[in-house]
CSV table of C-alpha atoms and ligand atoms in Angstrom, one decimal:
chain,number,residue,atom,x,y,z
T,27,MET,CA,-120.3,-261.2,-79.0
T,28,ASN,CA,-123.1,-261.4,-81.9
T,29,GLN,CA,-123.1,-261.3,-85.7
T,30,HIS,CA,-122.6,-258.0,-86.5
T,31,ALA,CA,-119.7,-256.8,-83.3
T,32,ARG,CA,-117.8,-260.3,-85.4
T,33,LEU,CA,-118.4,-258.2,-88.2
T,34,ASP,CA,-117.4,-254.8,-87.3
T,35,GLU,CA,-113.8,-255.8,-86.9
T,36,ARG,CA,-112.9,-257.1,-89.5
T,37,PRO,CA,-110.1,-254.9,-91.1
T,38,ILE,CA,-110.4,-252.2,-93.1
T,39,PRO,CA,-107.2,-251.6,-96.0
T,40,PHE,CA,-108.2,-248.5,-98.2
T,41,ILE,CA,-108.4,-250.5,-102.0
T,42,ASP,CA,-108.5,-253.5,-101.5
T,43,LEU,CA,-105.9,-255.9,-104.4
T,44,GLY,CA,-107.2,-259.0,-102.8
T,45,ALA,CA,-110.7,-258.7,-103.2
T,46,GLN,CA,-110.3,-258.4,-107.2
T,47,ARG,CA,-107.9,-261.3,-107.4
T,48,ARG,CA,-110.0,-262.8,-105.5
T,49,ARG,CA,-112.5,-262.3,-107.6
T,50,LEU,CA,-110.4,-263.1,-110.7
T,51,GLY,CA,-108.3,-266.0,-108.9
T,52,GLN,CA,-107.7,-268.6,-112.0
T,53,ALA,CA,-109.0,-266.7,-115.0
T,54,ILE,CA,-105.0,-264.8,-114.3
T,55,ASP,CA,-103.4,-268.0,-113.3
T,56,ASP,CA,-104.8,-269.3,-116.3
T,57,ALA,CA,-103.7,-265.9,-118.1
T,58,VAL,CA,-100.2,-265.7,-117.1
T,59,ALA,CA,-99.4,-269.6,-117.7
T,60,ARG,CA,-100.6,-268.9,-121.5
T,61,VAL,CA,-98.0,-266.4,-122.2
T,62,MET,CA,-94.8,-269.1,-119.8
T,63,GLY,CA,-96.5,-271.1,-122.4
T,64,HIS,CA,-95.4,-269.4,-125.1
T,65,CYS,CA,-92.8,-267.4,-124.0
T,66,GLN,CA,-92.9,-263.8,-125.9
T,67,PHE,CA,-92.4,-262.6,-123.5
T,68,VAL,CA,-91.7,-258.6,-124.8
T,69,GLN,CA,-94.2,-257.7,-127.4
T,70,GLY,CA,-96.5,-261.2,-127.7
T,71,PRO,CA,-99.5,-261.6,-129.0
T,72,GLU,CA,-101.5,-260.4,-125.7
T,73,VAL,CA,-100.3,-256.9,-126.2
T,74,ARG,CA,-101.6,-257.0,-129.1
T,75,THR,CA,-105.7,-258.4,-128.1
T,76,PHE,CA,-105.3,-256.1,-125.0
T,77,GLU,CA,-104.8,-252.0,-127.2
T,78,ALA,CA,-107.8,-254.0,-128.9
T,79,ASP,CA,-109.7,-254.0,-126.8
T,80,LEU,CA,-108.5,-250.7,-125.2
T,81,ALA,CA,-109.5,-249.5,-128.1
T,82,ALA,CA,-112.7,-251.0,-128.0
T,83,PHE,CA,-113.4,-249.7,-125.1
T,84,CYS,CA,-113.3,-246.2,-124.9
T,85,GLY,CA,-114.1,-245.8,-128.8
T,86,ALA,CA,-110.6,-244.4,-129.7
T,87,ARG,CA,-109.1,-245.4,-133.2
T,88,HIS,CA,-105.4,-246.4,-131.3
T,89,ALA,CA,-104.8,-247.2,-127.9
T,90,ILE,CA,-100.9,-248.0,-127.3
T,91,GLY,CA,-99.7,-250.2,-124.1
T,92,CYS,CA,-97.0,-248.4,-122.5
T,93,ALA,CA,-94.3,-249.1,-120.1
T,94,SER,CA,-96.2,-246.5,-117.4
T,95,GLY,CA,-98.5,-243.5,-117.9
T,96,THR,CA,-95.9,-241.5,-117.1
T,97,ASP,CA,-94.0,-242.8,-119.5
T,98,ALA,CA,-97.5,-242.3,-121.8
T,99,LEU,CA,-96.9,-239.0,-121.1
T,100,LEU,CA,-93.4,-238.8,-121.7
T,101,LEU,CA,-94.6,-239.8,-125.7
T,102,VAL,CA,-96.8,-237.6,-126.8
T,103,LEU,CA,-94.3,-234.9,-125.3
T,104,LEU,CA,-91.4,-236.9,-127.4
T,105,ALA,CA,-94.0,-237.2,-130.4
T,106,TRP,CA,-94.9,-232.8,-130.9
T,107,GLY,CA,-91.4,-232.7,-130.4
T,108,ILE,CA,-91.9,-229.9,-126.9
T,109,GLY,CA,-88.6,-228.4,-125.9
T,110,ARG,CA,-87.1,-226.1,-124.1
T,111,GLY,CA,-89.1,-222.8,-124.6
T,112,ASP,CA,-92.4,-224.1,-125.4
T,113,ALA,CA,-94.5,-224.1,-122.2
T,114,VAL,CA,-97.3,-226.7,-120.7
T,115,ILE,CA,-100.0,-225.7,-118.6
T,116,CYS,CA,-100.5,-227.9,-116.1
T,117,PRO,CA,-102.9,-227.5,-113.3
T,118,SER,CA,-101.6,-226.9,-109.2
T,119,PHE,CA,-104.0,-229.5,-107.9
T,120,THR,CA,-102.5,-233.1,-109.1
T,121,TYR,CA,-100.3,-236.0,-108.8
T,122,HIS,CA,-96.9,-234.1,-109.8
T,123,ALA,CA,-96.2,-236.8,-112.9
T,124,THR,CA,-98.2,-234.3,-114.6
T,125,ALA,CA,-95.9,-231.9,-115.3
T,126,GLU,CA,-92.6,-234.5,-114.1
T,127,MET,CA,-92.2,-235.7,-118.1
T,128,VAL,CA,-92.3,-231.7,-119.4
T,129,VAL,CA,-90.1,-230.7,-117.2
T,130,LEU,CA,-87.1,-233.7,-118.3
T,131,LEU,CA,-87.7,-232.8,-121.6
T,132,GLY,CA,-86.5,-228.0,-120.8
T,133,ALA,CA,-90.4,-226.7,-121.7
T,134,THR,CA,-91.6,-225.5,-118.4
T,135,PRO,CA,-94.9,-225.5,-117.0
T,136,ILE,CA,-96.9,-223.0,-116.7
T,137,ILE,CA,-99.1,-224.7,-113.2
T,138,ALA,CA,-102.9,-222.9,-112.9
T,139,ASP,CA,-105.5,-224.0,-110.7
T,140,VAL,CA,-108.8,-225.6,-110.2
T,141,ARG,CA,-112.2,-225.2,-109.9
T,142,ALA,CA,-113.1,-226.2,-105.8
T,143,ASP,CA,-116.1,-228.2,-107.1
T,144,THR,CA,-114.7,-230.8,-109.5
T,145,PHE,CA,-111.2,-230.5,-108.4
T,146,ASN,CA,-110.3,-230.1,-112.0
T,147,LEU,CA,-108.0,-227.8,-113.5
T,148,ASP,CA,-109.8,-223.9,-114.3
T,149,PRO,CA,-110.9,-223.1,-117.5
T,150,GLN,CA,-109.9,-219.7,-116.9
T,151,SER,CA,-107.4,-220.1,-114.9
T,152,CYS,CA,-105.7,-222.0,-118.4
T,153,GLU,CA,-107.0,-218.9,-120.0
T,154,ARG,CA,-104.9,-216.8,-117.8
T,155,ALA,CA,-101.4,-219.4,-118.1
T,156,VAL,CA,-101.4,-218.9,-121.7
T,157,ALA,CA,-101.4,-215.0,-120.9
T,158,THR,CA,-98.8,-216.1,-119.1
T,159,ALA,CA,-96.1,-218.4,-120.4
T,160,LYS,CA,-95.9,-215.6,-123.5
T,161,LYS,CA,-95.8,-212.5,-121.1
T,162,CYS,CA,-92.3,-215.2,-120.1
T,163,GLY,CA,-91.1,-214.9,-123.6
T,164,LEU,CA,-92.5,-218.9,-123.6
T,165,LYS,CA,-94.5,-220.4,-126.9
T,166,PRO,CA,-97.3,-222.3,-125.4
T,167,LYS,CA,-97.4,-225.6,-126.9
T,168,ALA,CA,-99.9,-227.7,-125.1
T,169,ILE,CA,-102.4,-228.0,-121.8
T,170,ILE,CA,-102.1,-231.3,-119.3
T,171,PRO,CA,-105.9,-231.6,-118.2
T,172,VAL,CA,-106.1,-234.1,-115.5
T,173,ASP,CA,-109.4,-236.3,-114.6
T,174,LEU,CA,-109.0,-236.4,-111.1
T,175,PHE,CA,-109.9,-239.0,-108.9
T,176,GLY,CA,-111.5,-240.4,-111.4
T,177,LEU,CA,-113.7,-237.9,-112.3
T,178,PRO,CA,-112.8,-236.0,-116.4
T,179,ALA,CA,-112.1,-232.8,-116.4
T,180,ASP,CA,-114.2,-229.7,-118.6
T,181,HIS,CA,-113.2,-230.8,-122.0
T,182,ASP,CA,-115.9,-229.4,-124.2
T,183,ALA,CA,-113.9,-225.4,-122.5
T,184,ILE,CA,-110.4,-226.2,-122.4
T,185,ALA,CA,-110.8,-227.7,-126.3
T,186,ALA,CA,-112.5,-224.2,-127.0
T,187,ILE,CA,-108.5,-223.0,-125.5
T,188,ALA,CA,-106.8,-225.1,-127.2
T,189,ALA,CA,-108.2,-224.3,-131.0
T,190,ALA,CA,-108.8,-220.8,-130.1
T,191,HIS,CA,-104.4,-220.6,-129.4
T,192,GLY,CA,-103.2,-222.8,-130.9
T,193,LEU,CA,-102.6,-225.4,-128.7
T,194,LEU,CA,-102.2,-229.0,-128.6
T,195,VAL,CA,-104.3,-231.2,-125.3
T,196,LEU,CA,-102.8,-233.8,-124.6
T,197,ASP,CA,-105.5,-235.7,-120.6
T,198,ASP,CA,-103.8,-237.2,-118.0
T,199,ALA,CA,-106.1,-239.7,-117.9
T,200,ALA,CA,-104.3,-241.9,-115.1
T,201,GLN,CA,-106.0,-241.9,-112.3
T,202,SER,CA,-109.3,-241.9,-114.5
T,203,PHE,CA,-110.1,-244.5,-117.4
T,204,GLY,CA,-113.5,-245.5,-118.0
T,205,ALA,CA,-115.1,-242.7,-116.9
T,206,SER,CA,-116.8,-240.7,-119.3
T,207,TYR,CA,-117.7,-236.9,-120.2
T,208,ARG,CA,-121.0,-236.1,-122.0
T,209,GLY,CA,-121.4,-239.4,-123.5
T,210,ARG,CA,-117.7,-239.4,-124.6
T,211,LYS,CA,-115.4,-242.3,-123.4
T,212,LEU,CA,-112.2,-241.1,-121.8
T,213,GLY,CA,-109.7,-241.1,-124.9
T,214,THR,CA,-111.0,-240.1,-127.8
T,215,LEU,CA,-111.4,-236.4,-125.9
T,216,ALA,CA,-108.1,-234.7,-126.3
T,217,THR,CA,-105.4,-235.0,-128.6
T,218,ALA,CA,-104.3,-237.9,-127.7
T,219,THR,CA,-104.5,-238.4,-123.7
T,220,ALA,CA,-102.2,-240.9,-121.4
T,221,THR,CA,-103.7,-243.3,-118.2
T,222,SER,CA,-101.7,-245.9,-116.1
T,223,PHE,CA,-102.4,-248.9,-115.3
T,224,PHE,CA,-100.5,-248.7,-111.4
T,225,PRO,CA,-102.3,-251.6,-109.5
T,226,ALA,CA,-104.6,-249.2,-107.2
T,227,LYS,CA,-105.9,-247.6,-110.2
T,228,PRO,CA,-109.2,-248.2,-111.6
T,229,LEU,CA,-108.0,-250.7,-113.6
T,230,GLY,CA,-104.4,-251.7,-113.0
T,231,CYS,CA,-102.0,-254.2,-113.9
T,232,TYR,CA,-99.7,-255.9,-111.7
T,233,GLY,CA,-96.1,-254.2,-111.6
T,234,ASP,CA,-96.7,-250.4,-114.1
T,235,GLY,CA,-98.2,-250.1,-116.9
T,236,GLY,CA,-100.1,-247.6,-119.3
T,237,ALA,CA,-101.0,-246.3,-122.5
T,238,VAL,CA,-101.7,-243.4,-124.9
T,239,PHE,CA,-104.7,-243.4,-126.5
T,240,THR,CA,-105.7,-241.4,-130.2
T,241,ASP,CA,-107.5,-241.1,-133.2
T,242,ASP,CA,-104.3,-239.4,-135.0
T,243,ASP,CA,-102.7,-241.6,-137.4
T,244,ALA,CA,-99.2,-240.1,-137.9
T,245,LEU,CA,-98.9,-240.0,-133.9
T,246,ALA,CA,-99.5,-243.0,-133.6
T,247,ALA,CA,-97.1,-244.5,-136.0
T,248,ARG,CA,-94.9,-242.3,-134.4
T,249,ILE,CA,-95.7,-243.1,-130.8
T,250,LYS,CA,-95.7,-247.0,-132.0
T,251,SER,CA,-91.4,-246.0,-133.3
T,252,LEU,CA,-90.8,-244.3,-130.1
T,253,ARG,CA,-92.0,-246.6,-127.4
T,254,VAL,CA,-88.9,-249.2,-129.4
T,255,HIS,CA,-86.1,-246.7,-129.4
T,256,GLY,CA,-86.9,-245.0,-132.4
T,257,GLU,CA,-86.9,-248.3,-134.5
T,258,GLY,CA,-87.8,-247.6,-138.5
T,259,ALA,CA,-89.8,-250.1,-140.3
T,260,ASP,CA,-86.8,-252.0,-139.3
T,261,LYS,CA,-86.4,-253.0,-136.2
T,262,TYR,CA,-82.7,-252.0,-136.1
T,263,GLU,CA,-83.1,-248.7,-137.8
T,264,ALA,CA,-83.2,-245.7,-135.6
T,265,THR,CA,-85.4,-242.8,-137.0
T,266,ARG,CA,-85.7,-241.4,-133.9
T,267,ILE,CA,-84.5,-241.3,-130.7
T,268,GLY,CA,-87.0,-242.6,-128.3
T,269,ILE,CA,-87.0,-244.7,-124.9
T,270,THR,CA,-87.8,-248.9,-124.2
T,271,GLY,CA,-91.1,-247.3,-123.7
T,272,ARG,CA,-93.6,-251.3,-124.3
T,273,LEU,CA,-95.7,-252.9,-121.8
T,274,ASP,CA,-94.7,-256.1,-120.6
T,275,THR,CA,-96.4,-259.4,-121.9
T,276,ILE,CA,-97.9,-260.5,-119.1
T,277,GLN,CA,-98.6,-257.4,-117.5
T,278,ALA,CA,-100.9,-256.9,-120.9
T,279,ALA,CA,-102.3,-260.4,-120.8
T,280,VAL,CA,-103.7,-259.5,-116.5
T,281,LEU,CA,-106.0,-256.5,-118.1
T,282,ILE,CA,-107.5,-258.4,-120.6
T,283,GLU,CA,-108.7,-260.5,-117.8
T,284,LYS,CA,-109.4,-257.4,-115.7
T,285,LEU,CA,-110.7,-255.6,-118.8
T,286,LYS,CA,-113.6,-258.2,-118.9
T,287,ILE,CA,-115.0,-257.4,-115.1
T,288,PHE,CA,-114.4,-253.5,-115.4
T,289,PRO,CA,-117.7,-252.5,-116.3
T,290,ASP,CA,-119.6,-254.2,-113.7
T,291,GLU,CA,-117.1,-253.2,-111.3
T,292,ILE,CA,-117.3,-249.2,-112.1
T,293,ALA,CA,-121.1,-249.7,-111.3
T,294,SER,CA,-120.1,-251.2,-108.5
T,295,ARG,CA,-117.7,-248.3,-107.1
T,296,ASN,CA,-120.6,-246.1,-108.3
T,297,ARG,CA,-122.8,-247.7,-105.7
T,298,ILE,CA,-120.6,-246.9,-103.1
T,299,ALA,CA,-120.0,-243.1,-103.9
T,300,GLN,CA,-123.3,-242.5,-104.1
T,301,ARG,CA,-124.2,-244.4,-100.4
T,302,TYR,CA,-121.3,-242.1,-98.8
T,303,ALA,CA,-123.0,-239.2,-100.7
T,304,GLU,CA,-126.2,-240.4,-99.6
T,305,GLY,CA,-124.0,-240.5,-95.0
T,306,LEU,CA,-122.2,-237.9,-95.5
T,307,GLY,CA,-124.3,-235.5,-97.1
T,308,GLY,CA,-125.7,-233.3,-94.3
T,309,VAL,CA,-121.9,-232.9,-92.7
T,310,VAL,CA,-118.7,-233.1,-95.6
T,311,THR,CA,-118.7,-231.6,-99.1
T,312,VAL,CA,-118.8,-234.3,-100.8
T,313,PRO,CA,-117.8,-234.5,-104.4
T,314,HIS,CA,-119.4,-233.4,-107.3
T,315,VAL,CA,-120.7,-234.9,-110.6
T,316,GLY,CA,-122.7,-233.5,-113.1
T,317,ASN,CA,-125.0,-234.4,-115.1
T,318,GLU,CA,-123.1,-234.9,-118.1
T,319,THR,CA,-120.2,-236.3,-116.6
T,320,THR,CA,-120.2,-240.7,-114.9
T,321,SER,CA,-116.5,-241.5,-112.5
T,322,VAL,CA,-115.0,-244.3,-111.7
T,323,TRP,CA,-114.1,-242.7,-108.6
T,324,ALA,CA,-109.9,-243.3,-108.0
T,325,GLN,CA,-110.6,-242.5,-104.7
T,326,TYR,CA,-113.4,-240.6,-102.9
T,327,THR,CA,-112.5,-237.3,-101.3
T,328,ILE,CA,-114.4,-235.0,-99.5
T,329,ARG,CA,-113.6,-231.6,-98.1
T,330,LEU,CA,-113.1,-229.8,-94.7
T,331,ALA,CA,-114.3,-227.5,-92.8
T,332,PRO,CA,-110.9,-225.7,-92.1
T,333,GLY,CA,-109.2,-226.7,-89.3
T,334,ARG,CA,-111.5,-230.2,-89.2
T,335,ARG,CA,-108.9,-232.6,-90.7
T,336,ASP,CA,-106.3,-233.7,-88.5
T,337,GLY,CA,-108.7,-234.8,-85.6
T,338,LEU,CA,-111.0,-237.0,-88.1
T,339,GLU,CA,-107.9,-237.8,-89.5
T,340,ALA,CA,-107.4,-239.1,-86.2
T,341,ALA,CA,-110.2,-240.2,-85.1
T,342,LEU,CA,-110.7,-242.5,-87.8
T,343,LYS,CA,-107.1,-244.0,-87.5
T,344,ALA,CA,-107.9,-245.0,-83.7
T,345,GLN,CA,-111.3,-247.1,-85.6
T,346,GLY,CA,-108.3,-249.4,-88.4
T,347,ILE,CA,-110.3,-246.8,-90.3
T,348,PRO,CA,-107.2,-245.8,-93.0
T,349,THR,CA,-107.4,-242.1,-95.0
T,350,ALA,CA,-105.3,-240.9,-98.1
T,351,ILE,CA,-104.2,-236.8,-98.9
T,352,TYR,CA,-104.1,-236.3,-101.8
T,353,TYR,CA,-102.4,-234.0,-102.0
T,354,ALA,CA,-101.0,-232.4,-99.2
T,355,LYS,CA,-98.5,-230.5,-101.8
T,356,PRO,CA,-100.3,-229.2,-104.8
T,357,LEU,CA,-97.9,-228.6,-107.5
T,358,HIS,CA,-96.8,-225.4,-107.1
T,359,ARG,CA,-95.6,-225.7,-103.3
T,360,GLN,CA,-93.4,-229.0,-104.2
T,361,PRO,CA,-89.6,-228.6,-104.0
T,362,ALA,CA,-88.9,-229.6,-107.5
T,363,TYR,CA,-91.6,-227.8,-109.1
T,364,ARG,CA,-91.8,-224.2,-106.9
T,365,ASP,CA,-90.2,-221.9,-109.1
T,366,PHE,CA,-92.3,-222.6,-112.0
T,367,PRO,CA,-94.6,-219.8,-113.2
T,368,VAL,CA,-97.9,-219.9,-112.3
T,369,ALA,CA,-100.8,-218.7,-114.1
T,370,ASP,CA,-101.5,-215.0,-112.6
T,371,GLY,CA,-104.4,-214.8,-110.4
T,372,GLY,CA,-103.0,-217.9,-108.4
T,373,VAL,CA,-104.1,-220.4,-107.0
T,374,PRO,CA,-105.8,-220.1,-104.3
T,375,VAL,CA,-108.6,-223.1,-105.1
T,376,SER,CA,-105.7,-225.4,-104.8
T,377,GLU,CA,-103.5,-224.1,-101.7
T,378,ARG,CA,-107.7,-224.6,-100.1
T,379,LEU,CA,-108.2,-227.5,-101.4
T,380,ALA,CA,-104.7,-228.8,-100.3
T,381,GLU,CA,-105.4,-228.3,-96.9
T,382,GLU,CA,-109.7,-229.3,-96.2
T,383,VAL,CA,-109.4,-232.9,-98.9
T,384,ILE,CA,-109.0,-236.3,-97.0
T,385,SER,CA,-110.0,-239.0,-99.2
T,386,LEU,CA,-112.2,-242.0,-98.0
T,387,PRO,CA,-111.2,-246.0,-98.4
T,388,MET,CA,-112.8,-246.8,-102.8
T,389,HIS,CA,-112.5,-250.2,-104.1
T,390,ALA,CA,-115.3,-252.2,-106.3
T,391,TYR,CA,-115.3,-254.3,-103.7
T,392,LEU,CA,-115.5,-252.1,-100.5
T,393,ASP,CA,-119.5,-253.8,-98.6
T,394,PRO,CA,-122.1,-252.2,-97.3
T,395,ALA,CA,-121.2,-252.8,-93.5
T,396,LEU,CA,-117.8,-251.6,-93.5
T,397,GLN,CA,-118.6,-248.7,-95.8
T,398,ASP,CA,-121.1,-248.2,-92.8
T,399,ARG,CA,-118.7,-248.6,-90.4
T,400,ILE,CA,-116.5,-245.6,-92.0
T,401,ILE,CA,-120.1,-243.3,-92.8
T,402,GLY,CA,-120.9,-244.1,-89.1
T,403,ALA,CA,-117.0,-242.9,-87.7
T,404,VAL,CA,-117.2,-239.8,-90.0
T,405,ARG,CA,-119.8,-238.9,-89.0
T,406,HIS,CA,-119.5,-239.0,-84.9
T,407,ALA,CA,-115.9,-237.9,-85.2
T,408,LEU,CA,-117.4,-234.6,-86.9
T,409,ALA,CA,-120.2,-234.6,-83.8
T,410,ARG,CA,-117.7,-233.8,-81.0
Y,520,PLP,C1,-102.6,-237.4,-112.4
Y,520,PLP,C2,-101.3,-239.0,-112.8
Y,520,PLP,N1,-100.6,-239.2,-114.0
Y,520,PLP,C3,-99.4,-239.6,-114.3
Y,520,PLP,C4,-99.6,-240.9,-112.8
Y,520,PLP,C5,-98.1,-240.9,-113.6
Y,520,PLP,O1,-99.4,-242.5,-113.8
Y,520,PLP,P1,-97.4,-243.6,-113.7
Y,520,PLP,O2,-97.4,-243.9,-112.1
Y,520,PLP,O3,-98.0,-245.4,-114.1
Y,520,PLP,O4,-96.0,-244.1,-114.2
Y,520,PLP,C6,-100.7,-240.7,-111.7
Y,520,PLP,C7,-100.0,-242.2,-111.1
Y,520,PLP,O5,-100.6,-242.3,-110.2
Y,520,PLP,C8,-101.0,-240.1,-111.6
Y,520,PLP,O6,-102.0,-239.7,-110.7
C-alpha cells in the first residue's frame, strides 16, 4: 500500500477537538493546575484576566464572562427588562437557543426570514416583523440578529431599522466570535453581543461558557449583578432578581490559552474555506462572504439543487465522511415555536434553505489531503 492510500484511510472527524488539544497540550494542563493550586474555582483571577483579554481582542469596552451562550442572551434580556407584551425579532434559520430566553421571559419572538446568500437576517423581513408585532398588539423592543455559521449579519442595515423604531439590538454571535464586519470585530456592532464557548464553537472551552460584550457602562454593571443573583455592593444584598450565571475559573484558564492561538486558527479556517470554495465552487453553491466581512467558519455549509441532499449525505457517509444538517427544522417549524408569529411575507428563504443545505467537516486542523478527499467525494457523488 502506498503512502497516499494509507493517508486516505484516516478517519475524518467533523470537528477535531483532539488535534487542538494535542497542539495546546501542556499549556492547558499547566493553566488548569494553577487553578487547582489557588482553589478560587468561582470568580478566580483567570476570569478577570480572560475578560480583559477578550475585550482587548474585539475592542469592546466590557466583556463579561458567563456560564453559557444561552445565559449571555438571558442576562442581556433580563437587564433590559424584556417581558410579557414585548416582541423580539429573531431569524427563523438559526439554532433555536436564539429565541429560547425571549420565550422564557414571557416575551414573544417574531420570526423573520433570512437572506439566501448569507443565511443571515433579511433586513426587509426584519422591517416587516416590526409591523407584524404591532398588528399582534405587541410592543417591538429588540432585534436578535444571528451571525450564522461564523459570518456577520448585515449590522448596518439592522442598526438603521433599530434606530428608526427605537429598538435594542442583541447580536447572537454564539457561532461567530472573532469575525468582523466593515473593519469592526463582532462584540462592538450592537447594543450588546452574546457569544458561546461551547466546545464545538470556533473559540470553545472544555465545557459550557459564554460572554456578553457591550460598550454601555450601566448595562455592564447590571449584567455583572444579574449573573450573581442580582447582588449589590455587598454580595448578601439582593438588588434585583438574577441567576447563577458565572464563567467557571477553570474554563477561563482554558480559554486564556486558546485565545492565544485563536488568530492563527482563524487564518487556518479561512485557508480551508478557500480550498473548499476552489474545489466545489462549480459544483454546489458555496458560502458567500462579501468584501466587507470576514468569517470564522463555524460551519462550512453548501447548498445543493433540490432533491440532491439525501444522496450526497449517504454517499459521503459510505466513505466515512461525516456531515451535518444545520438546520433541517427552522425556528418556525420547531414544535416549541410554531405558534409564534411569523413576519408578514412569511419565511420562504428559511424554508428553502432547510431543504438544501448540508455542512461539511470544518476545523482549523483539517489538512489538505483529508480535505481533498472530501472535495473529491462530493464532486464524485454529484456527478452521478
Ligand atoms: C446561534 C446560537 N445561539 C445560542 C446558542 C447557545 O449557546 P450555548 O450552547 O453556549 O448555551 C448557540 C449554541 O449552539 C447557537 O448556535
